[in-house]
Coordinates of C-alpha atoms in Angstrom, one line a residue:
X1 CA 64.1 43.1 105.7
X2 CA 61.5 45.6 104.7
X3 CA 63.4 48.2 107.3
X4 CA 67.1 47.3 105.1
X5 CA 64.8 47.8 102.0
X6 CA 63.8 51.5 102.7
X7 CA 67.3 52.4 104.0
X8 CA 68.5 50.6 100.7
X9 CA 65.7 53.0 98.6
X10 CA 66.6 56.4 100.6
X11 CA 70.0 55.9 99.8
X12 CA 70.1 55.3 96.4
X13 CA 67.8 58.5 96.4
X14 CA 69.9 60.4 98.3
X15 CA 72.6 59.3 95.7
X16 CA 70.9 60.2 92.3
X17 CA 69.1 63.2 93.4
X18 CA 70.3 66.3 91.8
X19 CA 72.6 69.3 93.2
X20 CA 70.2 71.2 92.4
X21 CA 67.4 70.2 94.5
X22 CA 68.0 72.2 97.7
X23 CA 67.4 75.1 95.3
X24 CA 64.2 73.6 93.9
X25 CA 61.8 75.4 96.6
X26 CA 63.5 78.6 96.8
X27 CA 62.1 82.2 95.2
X28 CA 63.2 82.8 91.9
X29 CA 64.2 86.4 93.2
X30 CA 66.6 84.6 95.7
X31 CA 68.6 82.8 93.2
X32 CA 69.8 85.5 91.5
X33 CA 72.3 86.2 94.2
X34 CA 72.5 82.6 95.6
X35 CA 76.4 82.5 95.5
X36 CA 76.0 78.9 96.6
X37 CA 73.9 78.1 93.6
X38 CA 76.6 79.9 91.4
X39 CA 79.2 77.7 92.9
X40 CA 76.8 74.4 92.4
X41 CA 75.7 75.2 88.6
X42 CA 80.0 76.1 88.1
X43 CA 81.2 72.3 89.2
X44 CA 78.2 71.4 87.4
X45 CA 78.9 72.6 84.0
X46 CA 82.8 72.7 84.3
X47 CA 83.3 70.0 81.9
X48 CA 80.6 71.3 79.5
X49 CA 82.2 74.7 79.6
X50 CA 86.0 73.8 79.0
X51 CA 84.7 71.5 76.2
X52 CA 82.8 74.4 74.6
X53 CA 85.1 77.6 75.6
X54 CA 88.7 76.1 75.9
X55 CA 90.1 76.4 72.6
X56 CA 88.2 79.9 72.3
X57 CA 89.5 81.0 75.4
X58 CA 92.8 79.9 74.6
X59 CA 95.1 82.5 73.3
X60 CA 93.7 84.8 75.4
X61 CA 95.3 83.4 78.6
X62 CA 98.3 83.0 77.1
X63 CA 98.4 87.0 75.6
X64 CA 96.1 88.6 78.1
X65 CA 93.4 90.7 77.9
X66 CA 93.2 92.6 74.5
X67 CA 90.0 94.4 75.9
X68 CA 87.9 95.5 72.8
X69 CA 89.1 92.8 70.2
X70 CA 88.6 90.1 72.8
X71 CA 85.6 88.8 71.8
X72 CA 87.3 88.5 68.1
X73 CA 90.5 87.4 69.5
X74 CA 88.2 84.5 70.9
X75 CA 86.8 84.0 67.5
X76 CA 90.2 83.9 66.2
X77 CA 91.6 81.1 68.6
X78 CA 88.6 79.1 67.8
X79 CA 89.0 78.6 64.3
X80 CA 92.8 78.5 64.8
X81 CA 93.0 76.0 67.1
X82 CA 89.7 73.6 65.8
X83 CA 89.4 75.1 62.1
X84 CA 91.1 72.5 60.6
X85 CA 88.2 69.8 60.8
X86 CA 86.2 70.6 63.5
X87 CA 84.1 73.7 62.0
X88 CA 81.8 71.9 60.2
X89 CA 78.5 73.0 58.1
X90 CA 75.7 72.8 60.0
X91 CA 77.7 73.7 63.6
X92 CA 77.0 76.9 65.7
X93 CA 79.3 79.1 67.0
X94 CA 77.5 81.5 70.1
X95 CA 79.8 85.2 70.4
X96 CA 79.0 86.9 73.3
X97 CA 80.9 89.8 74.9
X98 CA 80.5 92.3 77.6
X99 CA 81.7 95.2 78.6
X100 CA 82.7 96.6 82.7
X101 CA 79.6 98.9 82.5
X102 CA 76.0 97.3 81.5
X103 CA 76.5 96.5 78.1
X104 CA 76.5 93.3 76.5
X105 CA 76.2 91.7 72.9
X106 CA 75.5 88.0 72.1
X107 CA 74.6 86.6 68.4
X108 CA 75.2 83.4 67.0
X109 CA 77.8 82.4 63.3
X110 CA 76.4 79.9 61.4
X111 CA 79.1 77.8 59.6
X112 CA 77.9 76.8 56.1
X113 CA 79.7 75.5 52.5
X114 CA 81.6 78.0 51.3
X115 CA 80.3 80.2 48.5
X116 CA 83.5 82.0 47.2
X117 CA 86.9 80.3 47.9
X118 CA 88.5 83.4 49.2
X119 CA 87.4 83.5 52.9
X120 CA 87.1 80.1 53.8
X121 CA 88.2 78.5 57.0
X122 CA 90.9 76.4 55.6
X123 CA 92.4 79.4 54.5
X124 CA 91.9 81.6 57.2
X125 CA 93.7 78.6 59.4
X126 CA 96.8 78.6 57.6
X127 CA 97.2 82.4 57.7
X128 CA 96.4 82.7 61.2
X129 CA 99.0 80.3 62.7
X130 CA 98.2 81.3 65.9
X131 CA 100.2 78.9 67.4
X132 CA 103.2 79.6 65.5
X133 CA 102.7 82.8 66.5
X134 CA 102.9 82.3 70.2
X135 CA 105.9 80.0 69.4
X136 CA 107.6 82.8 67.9
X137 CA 107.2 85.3 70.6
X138 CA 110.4 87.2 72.2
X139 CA 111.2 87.2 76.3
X140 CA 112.4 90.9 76.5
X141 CA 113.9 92.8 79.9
X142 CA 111.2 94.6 81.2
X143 CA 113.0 97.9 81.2
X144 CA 112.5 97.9 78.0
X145 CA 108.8 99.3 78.7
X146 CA 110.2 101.9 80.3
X147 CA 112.3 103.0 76.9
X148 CA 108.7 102.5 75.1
X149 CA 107.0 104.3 77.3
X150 CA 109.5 106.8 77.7
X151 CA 109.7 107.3 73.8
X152 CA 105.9 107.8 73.6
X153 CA 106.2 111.0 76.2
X154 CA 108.5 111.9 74.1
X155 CA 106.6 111.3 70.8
X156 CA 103.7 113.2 72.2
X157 CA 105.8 116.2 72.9
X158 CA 106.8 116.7 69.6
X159 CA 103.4 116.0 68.2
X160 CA 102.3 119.0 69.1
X161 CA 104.5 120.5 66.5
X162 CA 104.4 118.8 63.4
X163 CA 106.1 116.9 61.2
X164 CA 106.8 113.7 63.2
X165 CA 108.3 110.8 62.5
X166 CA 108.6 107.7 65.4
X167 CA 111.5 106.4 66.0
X168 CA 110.2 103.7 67.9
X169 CA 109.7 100.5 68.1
X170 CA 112.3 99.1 65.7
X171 CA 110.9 97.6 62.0
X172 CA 112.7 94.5 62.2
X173 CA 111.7 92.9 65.5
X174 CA 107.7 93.6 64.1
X175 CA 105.7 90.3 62.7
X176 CA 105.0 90.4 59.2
X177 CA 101.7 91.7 58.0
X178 CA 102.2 94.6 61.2
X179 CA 100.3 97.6 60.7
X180 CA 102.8 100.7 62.2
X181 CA 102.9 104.6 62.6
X182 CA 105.9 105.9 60.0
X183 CA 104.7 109.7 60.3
X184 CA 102.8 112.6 61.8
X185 CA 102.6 115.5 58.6
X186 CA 102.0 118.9 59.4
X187 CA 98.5 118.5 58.4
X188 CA 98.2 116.2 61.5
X189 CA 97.6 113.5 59.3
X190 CA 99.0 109.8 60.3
X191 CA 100.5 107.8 58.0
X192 CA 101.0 103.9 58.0
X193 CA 103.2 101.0 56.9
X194 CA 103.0 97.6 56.3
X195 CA 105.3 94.9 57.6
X196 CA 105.6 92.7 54.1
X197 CA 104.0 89.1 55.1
X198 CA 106.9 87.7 53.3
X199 CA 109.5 89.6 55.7
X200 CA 112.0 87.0 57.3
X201 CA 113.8 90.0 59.1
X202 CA 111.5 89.2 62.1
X203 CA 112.7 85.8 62.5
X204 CA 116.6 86.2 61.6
X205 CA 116.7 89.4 64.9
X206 CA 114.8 86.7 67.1
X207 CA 117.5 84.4 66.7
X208 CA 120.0 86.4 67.0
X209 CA 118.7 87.3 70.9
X210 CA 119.6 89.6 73.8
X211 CA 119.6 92.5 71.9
X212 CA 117.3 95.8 73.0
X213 CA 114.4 96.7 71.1
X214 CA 114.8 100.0 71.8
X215 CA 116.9 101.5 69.0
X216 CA 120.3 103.1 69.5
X217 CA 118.9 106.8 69.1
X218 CA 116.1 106.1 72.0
X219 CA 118.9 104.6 74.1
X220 CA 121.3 108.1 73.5
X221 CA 118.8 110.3 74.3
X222 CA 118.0 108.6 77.7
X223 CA 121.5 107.8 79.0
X224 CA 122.2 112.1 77.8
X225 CA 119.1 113.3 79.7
X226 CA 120.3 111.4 82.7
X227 CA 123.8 112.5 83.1
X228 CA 124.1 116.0 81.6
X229 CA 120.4 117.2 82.1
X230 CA 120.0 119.1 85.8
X231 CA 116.6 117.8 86.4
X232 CA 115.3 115.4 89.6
X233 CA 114.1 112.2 89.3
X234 CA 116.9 110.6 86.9
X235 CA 118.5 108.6 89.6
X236 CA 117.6 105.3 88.4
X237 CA 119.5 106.1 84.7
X238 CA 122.7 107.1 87.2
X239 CA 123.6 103.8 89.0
X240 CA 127.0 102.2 88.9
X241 CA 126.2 100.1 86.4
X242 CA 125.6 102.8 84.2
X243 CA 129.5 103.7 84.7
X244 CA 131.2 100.2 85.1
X245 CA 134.3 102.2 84.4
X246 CA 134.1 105.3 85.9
X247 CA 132.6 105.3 89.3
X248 CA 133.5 109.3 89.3
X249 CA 131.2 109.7 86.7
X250 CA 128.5 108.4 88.5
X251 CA 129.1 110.6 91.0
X252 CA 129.4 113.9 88.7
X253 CA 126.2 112.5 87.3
X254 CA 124.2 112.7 90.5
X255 CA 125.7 116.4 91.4
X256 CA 124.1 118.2 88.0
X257 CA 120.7 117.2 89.9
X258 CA 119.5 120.4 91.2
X259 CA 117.0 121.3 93.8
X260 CA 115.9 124.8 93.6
X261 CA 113.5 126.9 95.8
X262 CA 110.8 128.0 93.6
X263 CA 108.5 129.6 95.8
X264 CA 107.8 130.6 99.4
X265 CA 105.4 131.7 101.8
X266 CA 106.1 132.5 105.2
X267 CA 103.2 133.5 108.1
X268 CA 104.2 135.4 110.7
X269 CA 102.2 136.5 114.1
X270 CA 102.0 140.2 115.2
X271 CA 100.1 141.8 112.4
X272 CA 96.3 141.3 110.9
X273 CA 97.3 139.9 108.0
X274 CA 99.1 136.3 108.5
X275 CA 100.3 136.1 105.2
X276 CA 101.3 139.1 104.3
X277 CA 103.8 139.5 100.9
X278 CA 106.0 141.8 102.9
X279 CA 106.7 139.1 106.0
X280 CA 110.1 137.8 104.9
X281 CA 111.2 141.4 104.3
X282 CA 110.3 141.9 108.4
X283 CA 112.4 139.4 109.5
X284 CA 115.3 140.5 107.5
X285 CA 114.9 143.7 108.9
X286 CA 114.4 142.6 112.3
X287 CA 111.3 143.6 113.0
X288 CA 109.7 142.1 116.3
X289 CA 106.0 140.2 116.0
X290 CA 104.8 140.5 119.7
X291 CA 102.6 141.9 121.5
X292 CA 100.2 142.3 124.7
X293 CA 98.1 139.9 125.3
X294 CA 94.6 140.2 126.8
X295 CA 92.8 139.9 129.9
X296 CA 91.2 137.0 128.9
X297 CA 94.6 135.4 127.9
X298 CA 96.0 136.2 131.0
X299 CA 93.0 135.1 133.2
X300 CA 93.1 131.3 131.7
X301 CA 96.9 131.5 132.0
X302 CA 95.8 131.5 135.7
X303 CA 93.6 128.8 134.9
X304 CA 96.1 126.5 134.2
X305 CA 98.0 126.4 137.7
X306 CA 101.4 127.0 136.1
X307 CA 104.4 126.6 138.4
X308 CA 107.6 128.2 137.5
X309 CA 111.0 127.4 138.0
X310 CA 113.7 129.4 139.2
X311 CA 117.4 128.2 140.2
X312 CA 119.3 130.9 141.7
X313 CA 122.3 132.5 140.5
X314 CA 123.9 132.7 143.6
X315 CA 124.3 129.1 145.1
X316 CA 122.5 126.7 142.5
X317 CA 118.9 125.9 144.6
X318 CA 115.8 125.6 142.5
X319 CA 112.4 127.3 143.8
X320 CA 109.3 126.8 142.2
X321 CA 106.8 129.4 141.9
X322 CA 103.3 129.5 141.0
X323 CA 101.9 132.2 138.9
X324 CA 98.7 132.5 140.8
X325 CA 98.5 136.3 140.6
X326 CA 97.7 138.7 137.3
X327 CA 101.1 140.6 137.9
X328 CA 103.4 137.4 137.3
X329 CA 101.5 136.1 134.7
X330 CA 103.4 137.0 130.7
X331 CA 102.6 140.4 128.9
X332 CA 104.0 139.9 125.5
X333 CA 103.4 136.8 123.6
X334 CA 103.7 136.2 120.0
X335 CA 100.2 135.5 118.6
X336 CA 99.1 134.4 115.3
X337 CA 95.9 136.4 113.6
X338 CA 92.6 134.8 112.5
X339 CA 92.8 133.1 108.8
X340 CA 89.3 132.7 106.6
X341 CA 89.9 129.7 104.5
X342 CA 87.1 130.2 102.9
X343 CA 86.8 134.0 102.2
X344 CA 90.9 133.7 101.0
X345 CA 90.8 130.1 99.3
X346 CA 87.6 129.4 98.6
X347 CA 87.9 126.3 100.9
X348 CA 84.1 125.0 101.4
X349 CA 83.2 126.5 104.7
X350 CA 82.4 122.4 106.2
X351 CA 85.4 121.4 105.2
X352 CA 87.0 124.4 107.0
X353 CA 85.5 123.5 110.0
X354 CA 87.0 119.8 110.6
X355 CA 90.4 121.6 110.8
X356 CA 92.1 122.8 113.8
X357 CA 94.4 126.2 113.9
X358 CA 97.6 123.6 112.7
X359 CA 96.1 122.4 109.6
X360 CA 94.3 125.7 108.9
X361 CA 98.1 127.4 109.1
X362 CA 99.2 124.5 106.9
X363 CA 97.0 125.1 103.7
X364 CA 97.1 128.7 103.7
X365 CA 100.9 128.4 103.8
X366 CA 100.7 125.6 101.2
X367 CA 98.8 127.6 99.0
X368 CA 100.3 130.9 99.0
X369 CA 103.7 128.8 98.6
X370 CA 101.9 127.4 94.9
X371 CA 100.8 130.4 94.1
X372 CA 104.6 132.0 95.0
X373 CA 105.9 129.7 92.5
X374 CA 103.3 130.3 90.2
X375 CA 101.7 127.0 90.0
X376 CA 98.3 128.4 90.7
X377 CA 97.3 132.1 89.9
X378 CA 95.1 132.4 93.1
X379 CA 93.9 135.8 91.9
X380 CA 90.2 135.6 93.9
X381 CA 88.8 133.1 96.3
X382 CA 87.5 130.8 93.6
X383 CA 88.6 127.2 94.5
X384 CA 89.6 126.3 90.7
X385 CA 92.3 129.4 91.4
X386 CA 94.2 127.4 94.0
X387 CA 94.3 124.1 91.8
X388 CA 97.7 123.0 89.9
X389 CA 97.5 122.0 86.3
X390 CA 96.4 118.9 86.1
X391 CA 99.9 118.0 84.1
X392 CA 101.3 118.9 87.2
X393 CA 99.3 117.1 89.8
X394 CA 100.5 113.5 89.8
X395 CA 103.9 114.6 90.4
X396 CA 103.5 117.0 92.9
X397 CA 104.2 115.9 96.8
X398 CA 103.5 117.5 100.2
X399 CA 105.2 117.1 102.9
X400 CA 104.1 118.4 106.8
X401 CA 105.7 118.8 109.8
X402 CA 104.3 120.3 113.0
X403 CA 105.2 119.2 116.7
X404 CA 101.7 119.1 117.4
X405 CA 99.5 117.7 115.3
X406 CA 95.8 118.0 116.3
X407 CA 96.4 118.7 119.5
X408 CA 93.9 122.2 119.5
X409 CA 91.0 119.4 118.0
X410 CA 92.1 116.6 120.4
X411 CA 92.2 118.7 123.7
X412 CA 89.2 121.3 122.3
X413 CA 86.7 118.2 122.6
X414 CA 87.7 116.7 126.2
X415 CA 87.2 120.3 127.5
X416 CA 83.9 120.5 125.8
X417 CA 82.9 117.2 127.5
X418 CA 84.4 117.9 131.2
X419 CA 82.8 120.8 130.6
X420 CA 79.2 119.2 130.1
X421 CA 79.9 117.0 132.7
X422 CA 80.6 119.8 135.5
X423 CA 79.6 123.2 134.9
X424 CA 76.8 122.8 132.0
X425 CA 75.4 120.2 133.8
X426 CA 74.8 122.0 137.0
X427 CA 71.3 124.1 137.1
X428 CA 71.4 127.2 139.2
X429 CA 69.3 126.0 142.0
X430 CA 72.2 123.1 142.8
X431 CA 74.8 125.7 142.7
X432 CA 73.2 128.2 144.7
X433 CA 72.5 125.4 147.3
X434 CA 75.9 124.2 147.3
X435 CA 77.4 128.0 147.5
X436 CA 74.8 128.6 150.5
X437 CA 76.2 125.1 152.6
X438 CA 79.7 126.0 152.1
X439 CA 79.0 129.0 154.0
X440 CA 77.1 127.5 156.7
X441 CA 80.1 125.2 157.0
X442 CA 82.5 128.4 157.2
X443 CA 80.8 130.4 159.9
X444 CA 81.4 129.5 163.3
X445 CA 77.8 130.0 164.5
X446 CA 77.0 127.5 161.5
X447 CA 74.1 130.3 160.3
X448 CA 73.9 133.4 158.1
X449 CA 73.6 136.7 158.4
X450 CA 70.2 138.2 157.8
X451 CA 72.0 140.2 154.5
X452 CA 73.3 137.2 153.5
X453 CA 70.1 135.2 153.7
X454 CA 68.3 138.0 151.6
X455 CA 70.6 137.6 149.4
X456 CA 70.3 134.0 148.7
X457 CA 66.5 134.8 148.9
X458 CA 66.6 137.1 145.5
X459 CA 69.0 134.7 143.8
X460 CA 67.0 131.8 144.5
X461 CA 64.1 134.1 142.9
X462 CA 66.1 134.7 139.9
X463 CA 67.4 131.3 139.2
X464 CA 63.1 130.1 139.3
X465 CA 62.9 132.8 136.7
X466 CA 65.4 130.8 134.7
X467 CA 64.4 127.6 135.3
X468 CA 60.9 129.2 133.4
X469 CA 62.6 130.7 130.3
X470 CA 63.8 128.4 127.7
X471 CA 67.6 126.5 128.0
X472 CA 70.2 128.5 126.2
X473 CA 72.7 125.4 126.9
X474 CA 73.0 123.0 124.8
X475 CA 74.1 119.1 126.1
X476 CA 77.5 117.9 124.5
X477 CA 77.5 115.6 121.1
X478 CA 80.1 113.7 120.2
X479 CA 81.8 116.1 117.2
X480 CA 81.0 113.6 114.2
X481 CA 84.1 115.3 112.4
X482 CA 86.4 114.7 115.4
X483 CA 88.3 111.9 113.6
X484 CA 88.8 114.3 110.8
X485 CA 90.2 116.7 112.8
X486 CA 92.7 114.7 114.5
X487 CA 93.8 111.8 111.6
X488 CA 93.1 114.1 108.1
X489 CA 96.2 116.7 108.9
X490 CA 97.3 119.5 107.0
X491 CA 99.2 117.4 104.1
X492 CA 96.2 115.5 103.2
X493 CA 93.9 119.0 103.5
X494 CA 96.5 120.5 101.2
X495 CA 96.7 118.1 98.3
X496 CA 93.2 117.5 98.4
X497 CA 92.2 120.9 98.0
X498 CA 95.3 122.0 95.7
X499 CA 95.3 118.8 93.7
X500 CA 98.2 117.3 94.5
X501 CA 98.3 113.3 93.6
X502 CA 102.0 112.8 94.3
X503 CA 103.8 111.6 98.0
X504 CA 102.2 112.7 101.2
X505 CA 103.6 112.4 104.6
X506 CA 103.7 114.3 107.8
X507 CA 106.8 114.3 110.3
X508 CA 107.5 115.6 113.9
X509 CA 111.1 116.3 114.3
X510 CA 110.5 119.0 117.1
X511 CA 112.8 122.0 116.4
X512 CA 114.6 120.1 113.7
X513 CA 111.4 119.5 111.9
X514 CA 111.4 122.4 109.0
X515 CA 115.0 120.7 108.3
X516 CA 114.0 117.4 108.2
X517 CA 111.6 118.1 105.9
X518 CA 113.2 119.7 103.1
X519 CA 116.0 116.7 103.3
X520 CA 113.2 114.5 102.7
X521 CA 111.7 116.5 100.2
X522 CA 115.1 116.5 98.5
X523 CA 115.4 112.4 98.4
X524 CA 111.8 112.8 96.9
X525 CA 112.7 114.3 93.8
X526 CA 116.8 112.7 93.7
X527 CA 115.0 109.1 93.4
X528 CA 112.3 110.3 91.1
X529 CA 109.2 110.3 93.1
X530 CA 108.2 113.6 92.6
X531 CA 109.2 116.7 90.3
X532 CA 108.3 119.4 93.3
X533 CA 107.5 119.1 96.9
X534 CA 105.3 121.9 98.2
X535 CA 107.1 122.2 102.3
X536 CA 104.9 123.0 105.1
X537 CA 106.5 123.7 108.7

């Protein structure tokens, strides 16, 4: 019995013991992140809160946020929805807002008798009607904030040239007592109107229904500007249904788009300067870009083992040759000079540095493309130079092709480690060891000559010397920037360093690439997503 009678006692403790005693013991420090204790004290005071927020909260969820009324829109709701009885002297109302940064303002309304009957919350009840108001709102298409926000481009276009008078949005389908912009004078001054609070237009046009509230002048200037105006990204105004009588005009429509060429660069190899203003004129003239290559060049040619092959003329059979000699290795190769990102563009000298010879190619022939088509004035090697307008930027794309994208960084760092691994690892006592048995295994009588052994003699007395003076080598690390080498290519380097915001893609089409390119480039600005395309091949 006494056993049942503490189980009976622990459970009913168990049972009435708060959800908040786990939390009891802890720091104070620790609950301020607790996000269990956030969840407990939530479930705890969920009823409390919707009693005490819901009909504050109200119209808010069903308008959204109104950002810097909200915390009046709140106020609003609350004496809409419970003014009418439930605001009584002597009851406190707590208005608290806060803003995304660290900024926050709470104070508390007393209610009291009135003392005046002009504001009194009766009154301001009945002309609020808030709920009426939600009741009376009107389920538009949503193109229709494209036609808004089309006419306010278009409004602040001809702001900047005073007088102005908005067309938009259309007086009648406005609630009464709405504040709205009738004029801009050439004083820059704005002038107002009111919506009378005894208008009944607003009403009579929401009956009527499925009728635009963009007015007939906005919708005339947008259907023009998308069939007669030769400009890119007007596809979506040109559909079918646009012409549900004349599919030819559809068709005409989409032919006045036009795609120009408004700058170029072109780098070529065979001369010091890779982008040189006169290089398109060479290769109209036919003017050759190769030259001798070096020693060097031609001793890691050999490096490489490269087998050749040749089908005779005469009866079809294919022999393979290896160039293992200095006479059947290439003279003449086309070969691309040095570029200076930094001394040309002003391209920070780290940032430089994570690019391989592709990418490096890429945004010099990106930028002096921009500065071709006089986008950027480029006049020194100050970055801000090379930078777009920013009314330019978000609508600007760049597009890359190259058949081999980071494969200089890629194959650059496995040489650098083999090469750690092998040679730089080796200390010149191991290889003078190993040279000295491989001759031992070579010579019949399985010794050296006395010459030979004197030799070995003064380069083992050298290589102690060495081993005594400080290492030159250093032991291979991991190239922290490798991933930027190899993922960021030259479109992203581009627009980040030109300012481009708008598409970005790279593409490897081989030979075809350059073409490919420019056909995507050309769907870019027919459908709209961009107003120029900056091509790099």
């Amino acid at each position: 019995e006494k056993k049942q009678e503490a189980g009976s006692s622990s459970s009913e403790a168990k049972t009435t013991a708060s959800p908040l005693q786990p939390f009891l013991d802890k720091p104070m420090e620790e609950t301020y992140s607790d996000k269990a204790l956030e969840k407990t004290l939530k479930t705890m005071s969920a009823a409390s809160f919707k009693q005490r927020l819901y009909d504050a909260n109200y119209v808010s969820q069903k308008v959204g946020n109104t950002y810097t009324a909200s915390v009046f829109f709140g106020l609003a709701s609350l004496i809409d929805r419970v003014g009418d009885g439930g605001l009584t002297p002597g009851k406190s109302i707590c208005v608290f807002s806060y803003g995304s940064g660290a900024l926050a303002t709470m104070y508390c309304v007393q209610i009291r008798e009135p003392v005046q009957t002009r504001f009194t919350i009766p009154k301001m009840v009945d002309a609020l009607k808030l709920m009426d108001r939600l009741e009376q709102r009107e389920r538009i298409r949503p193109e229709e904030l494209d036609y808004a926000l089309d006419t306010r481009a278009r409004m602040h276009a001809h702001s900047r040239a005073p007088p102005y008078s908005p067309v938009y949005p259309t007086v009648g389908r406005m609630f009464p007592g709405t504040y709205y912009l009738t004029a801009i004078d050439s004083k820059w001054r704005r002038h107002y109107a009111r919506v009378p609070l005894e208008d009944t237009s607003f009403q009579t046009n929401r009956d009527v229904g499925g009728s635009m509230l963009a007015p007939p002048l906005v919708l005339r200037q947008i259907k023009q500007d998308a069939i007669s105006t030769p400009v890119t990204g007007k596809l979506r105004a040109m559909s079918e249904e646009q012409f549900p009588n004349n599919n030819k005009g559809a068709a005409a429509a989409r032919e006045r788009i036009a795609c120009v060429i408004t700058g170029t660069a072109a780098g070529l190899p065979g001369s010091e300067k890779v982008f040189d203003d006169k290089n398109l004129d060479r290769l109209i003239e036919g003017k050759q870009c190769i030259g001798p290559i070096s020693g060097t060049d031609k001793m890691a040619l050999l490096d490489k083992n490269v087998v050749q092959v040749k089908k005779s003329s005469k009866d079809g059979t294919i022999e393979k040759v290896a160039v293992d000699t200095e006479d059947k290795v290439i003279k003449l190769a086309a070969q691309i000079g040095s570029i200076d990102l930094t001394a040309s563009y002003g391209v920070p000298k780290g940032l430089a540095e994570t690019m391989d010879v592709a990418a490096q190619v890429a945004v010099a022939a990106g930028m002096e493309a921009l500065k071709n088509a006089g986008l950027v004035s480029g006049k020194s090697a100050n970055p801000d130079e090379w930078k777009i307008d920013e009314k330019y930027r978000d609508t600007t794309g760049v597009l890359y092709c190259s058949s081999f994208p980071a494969m200089d960084a890629a194959v650059g760092e496995v040489m650098r480690f083999l090469q750690s691994k092998t040679v730089g690892a080796a200390d010149s006592m191991r290889l003078i060891s190993a040279l000295r048995s491989r001759m031992l295994r070579a010579s019949p009588e399985r010794e050296l000559s006395d010459g030979d052994e004197a030799a070995f003699a003064r380069l083992s007395a050298r290589a102690h010397e060495i081993a005594d003076e400080p290492a030159v080598s250093i032991p291979y690390v991991f190239d922290r920037k490798f991933l930027f080498r190899v993922l960021v290519l030259g479109n992203a380097q581009l627009a980040q360093l030109a300012g481009a915001r708008g598409p970005n893609t790279q593409t490897n089409a081989a030979c075809a690439g350059t073409t490919q390119a420019i056909a995507m480039a050309q769907d870019m600005l027919i459908s709209g997503r961009a107003e120029r395309v900056v091509v790099v091949a």
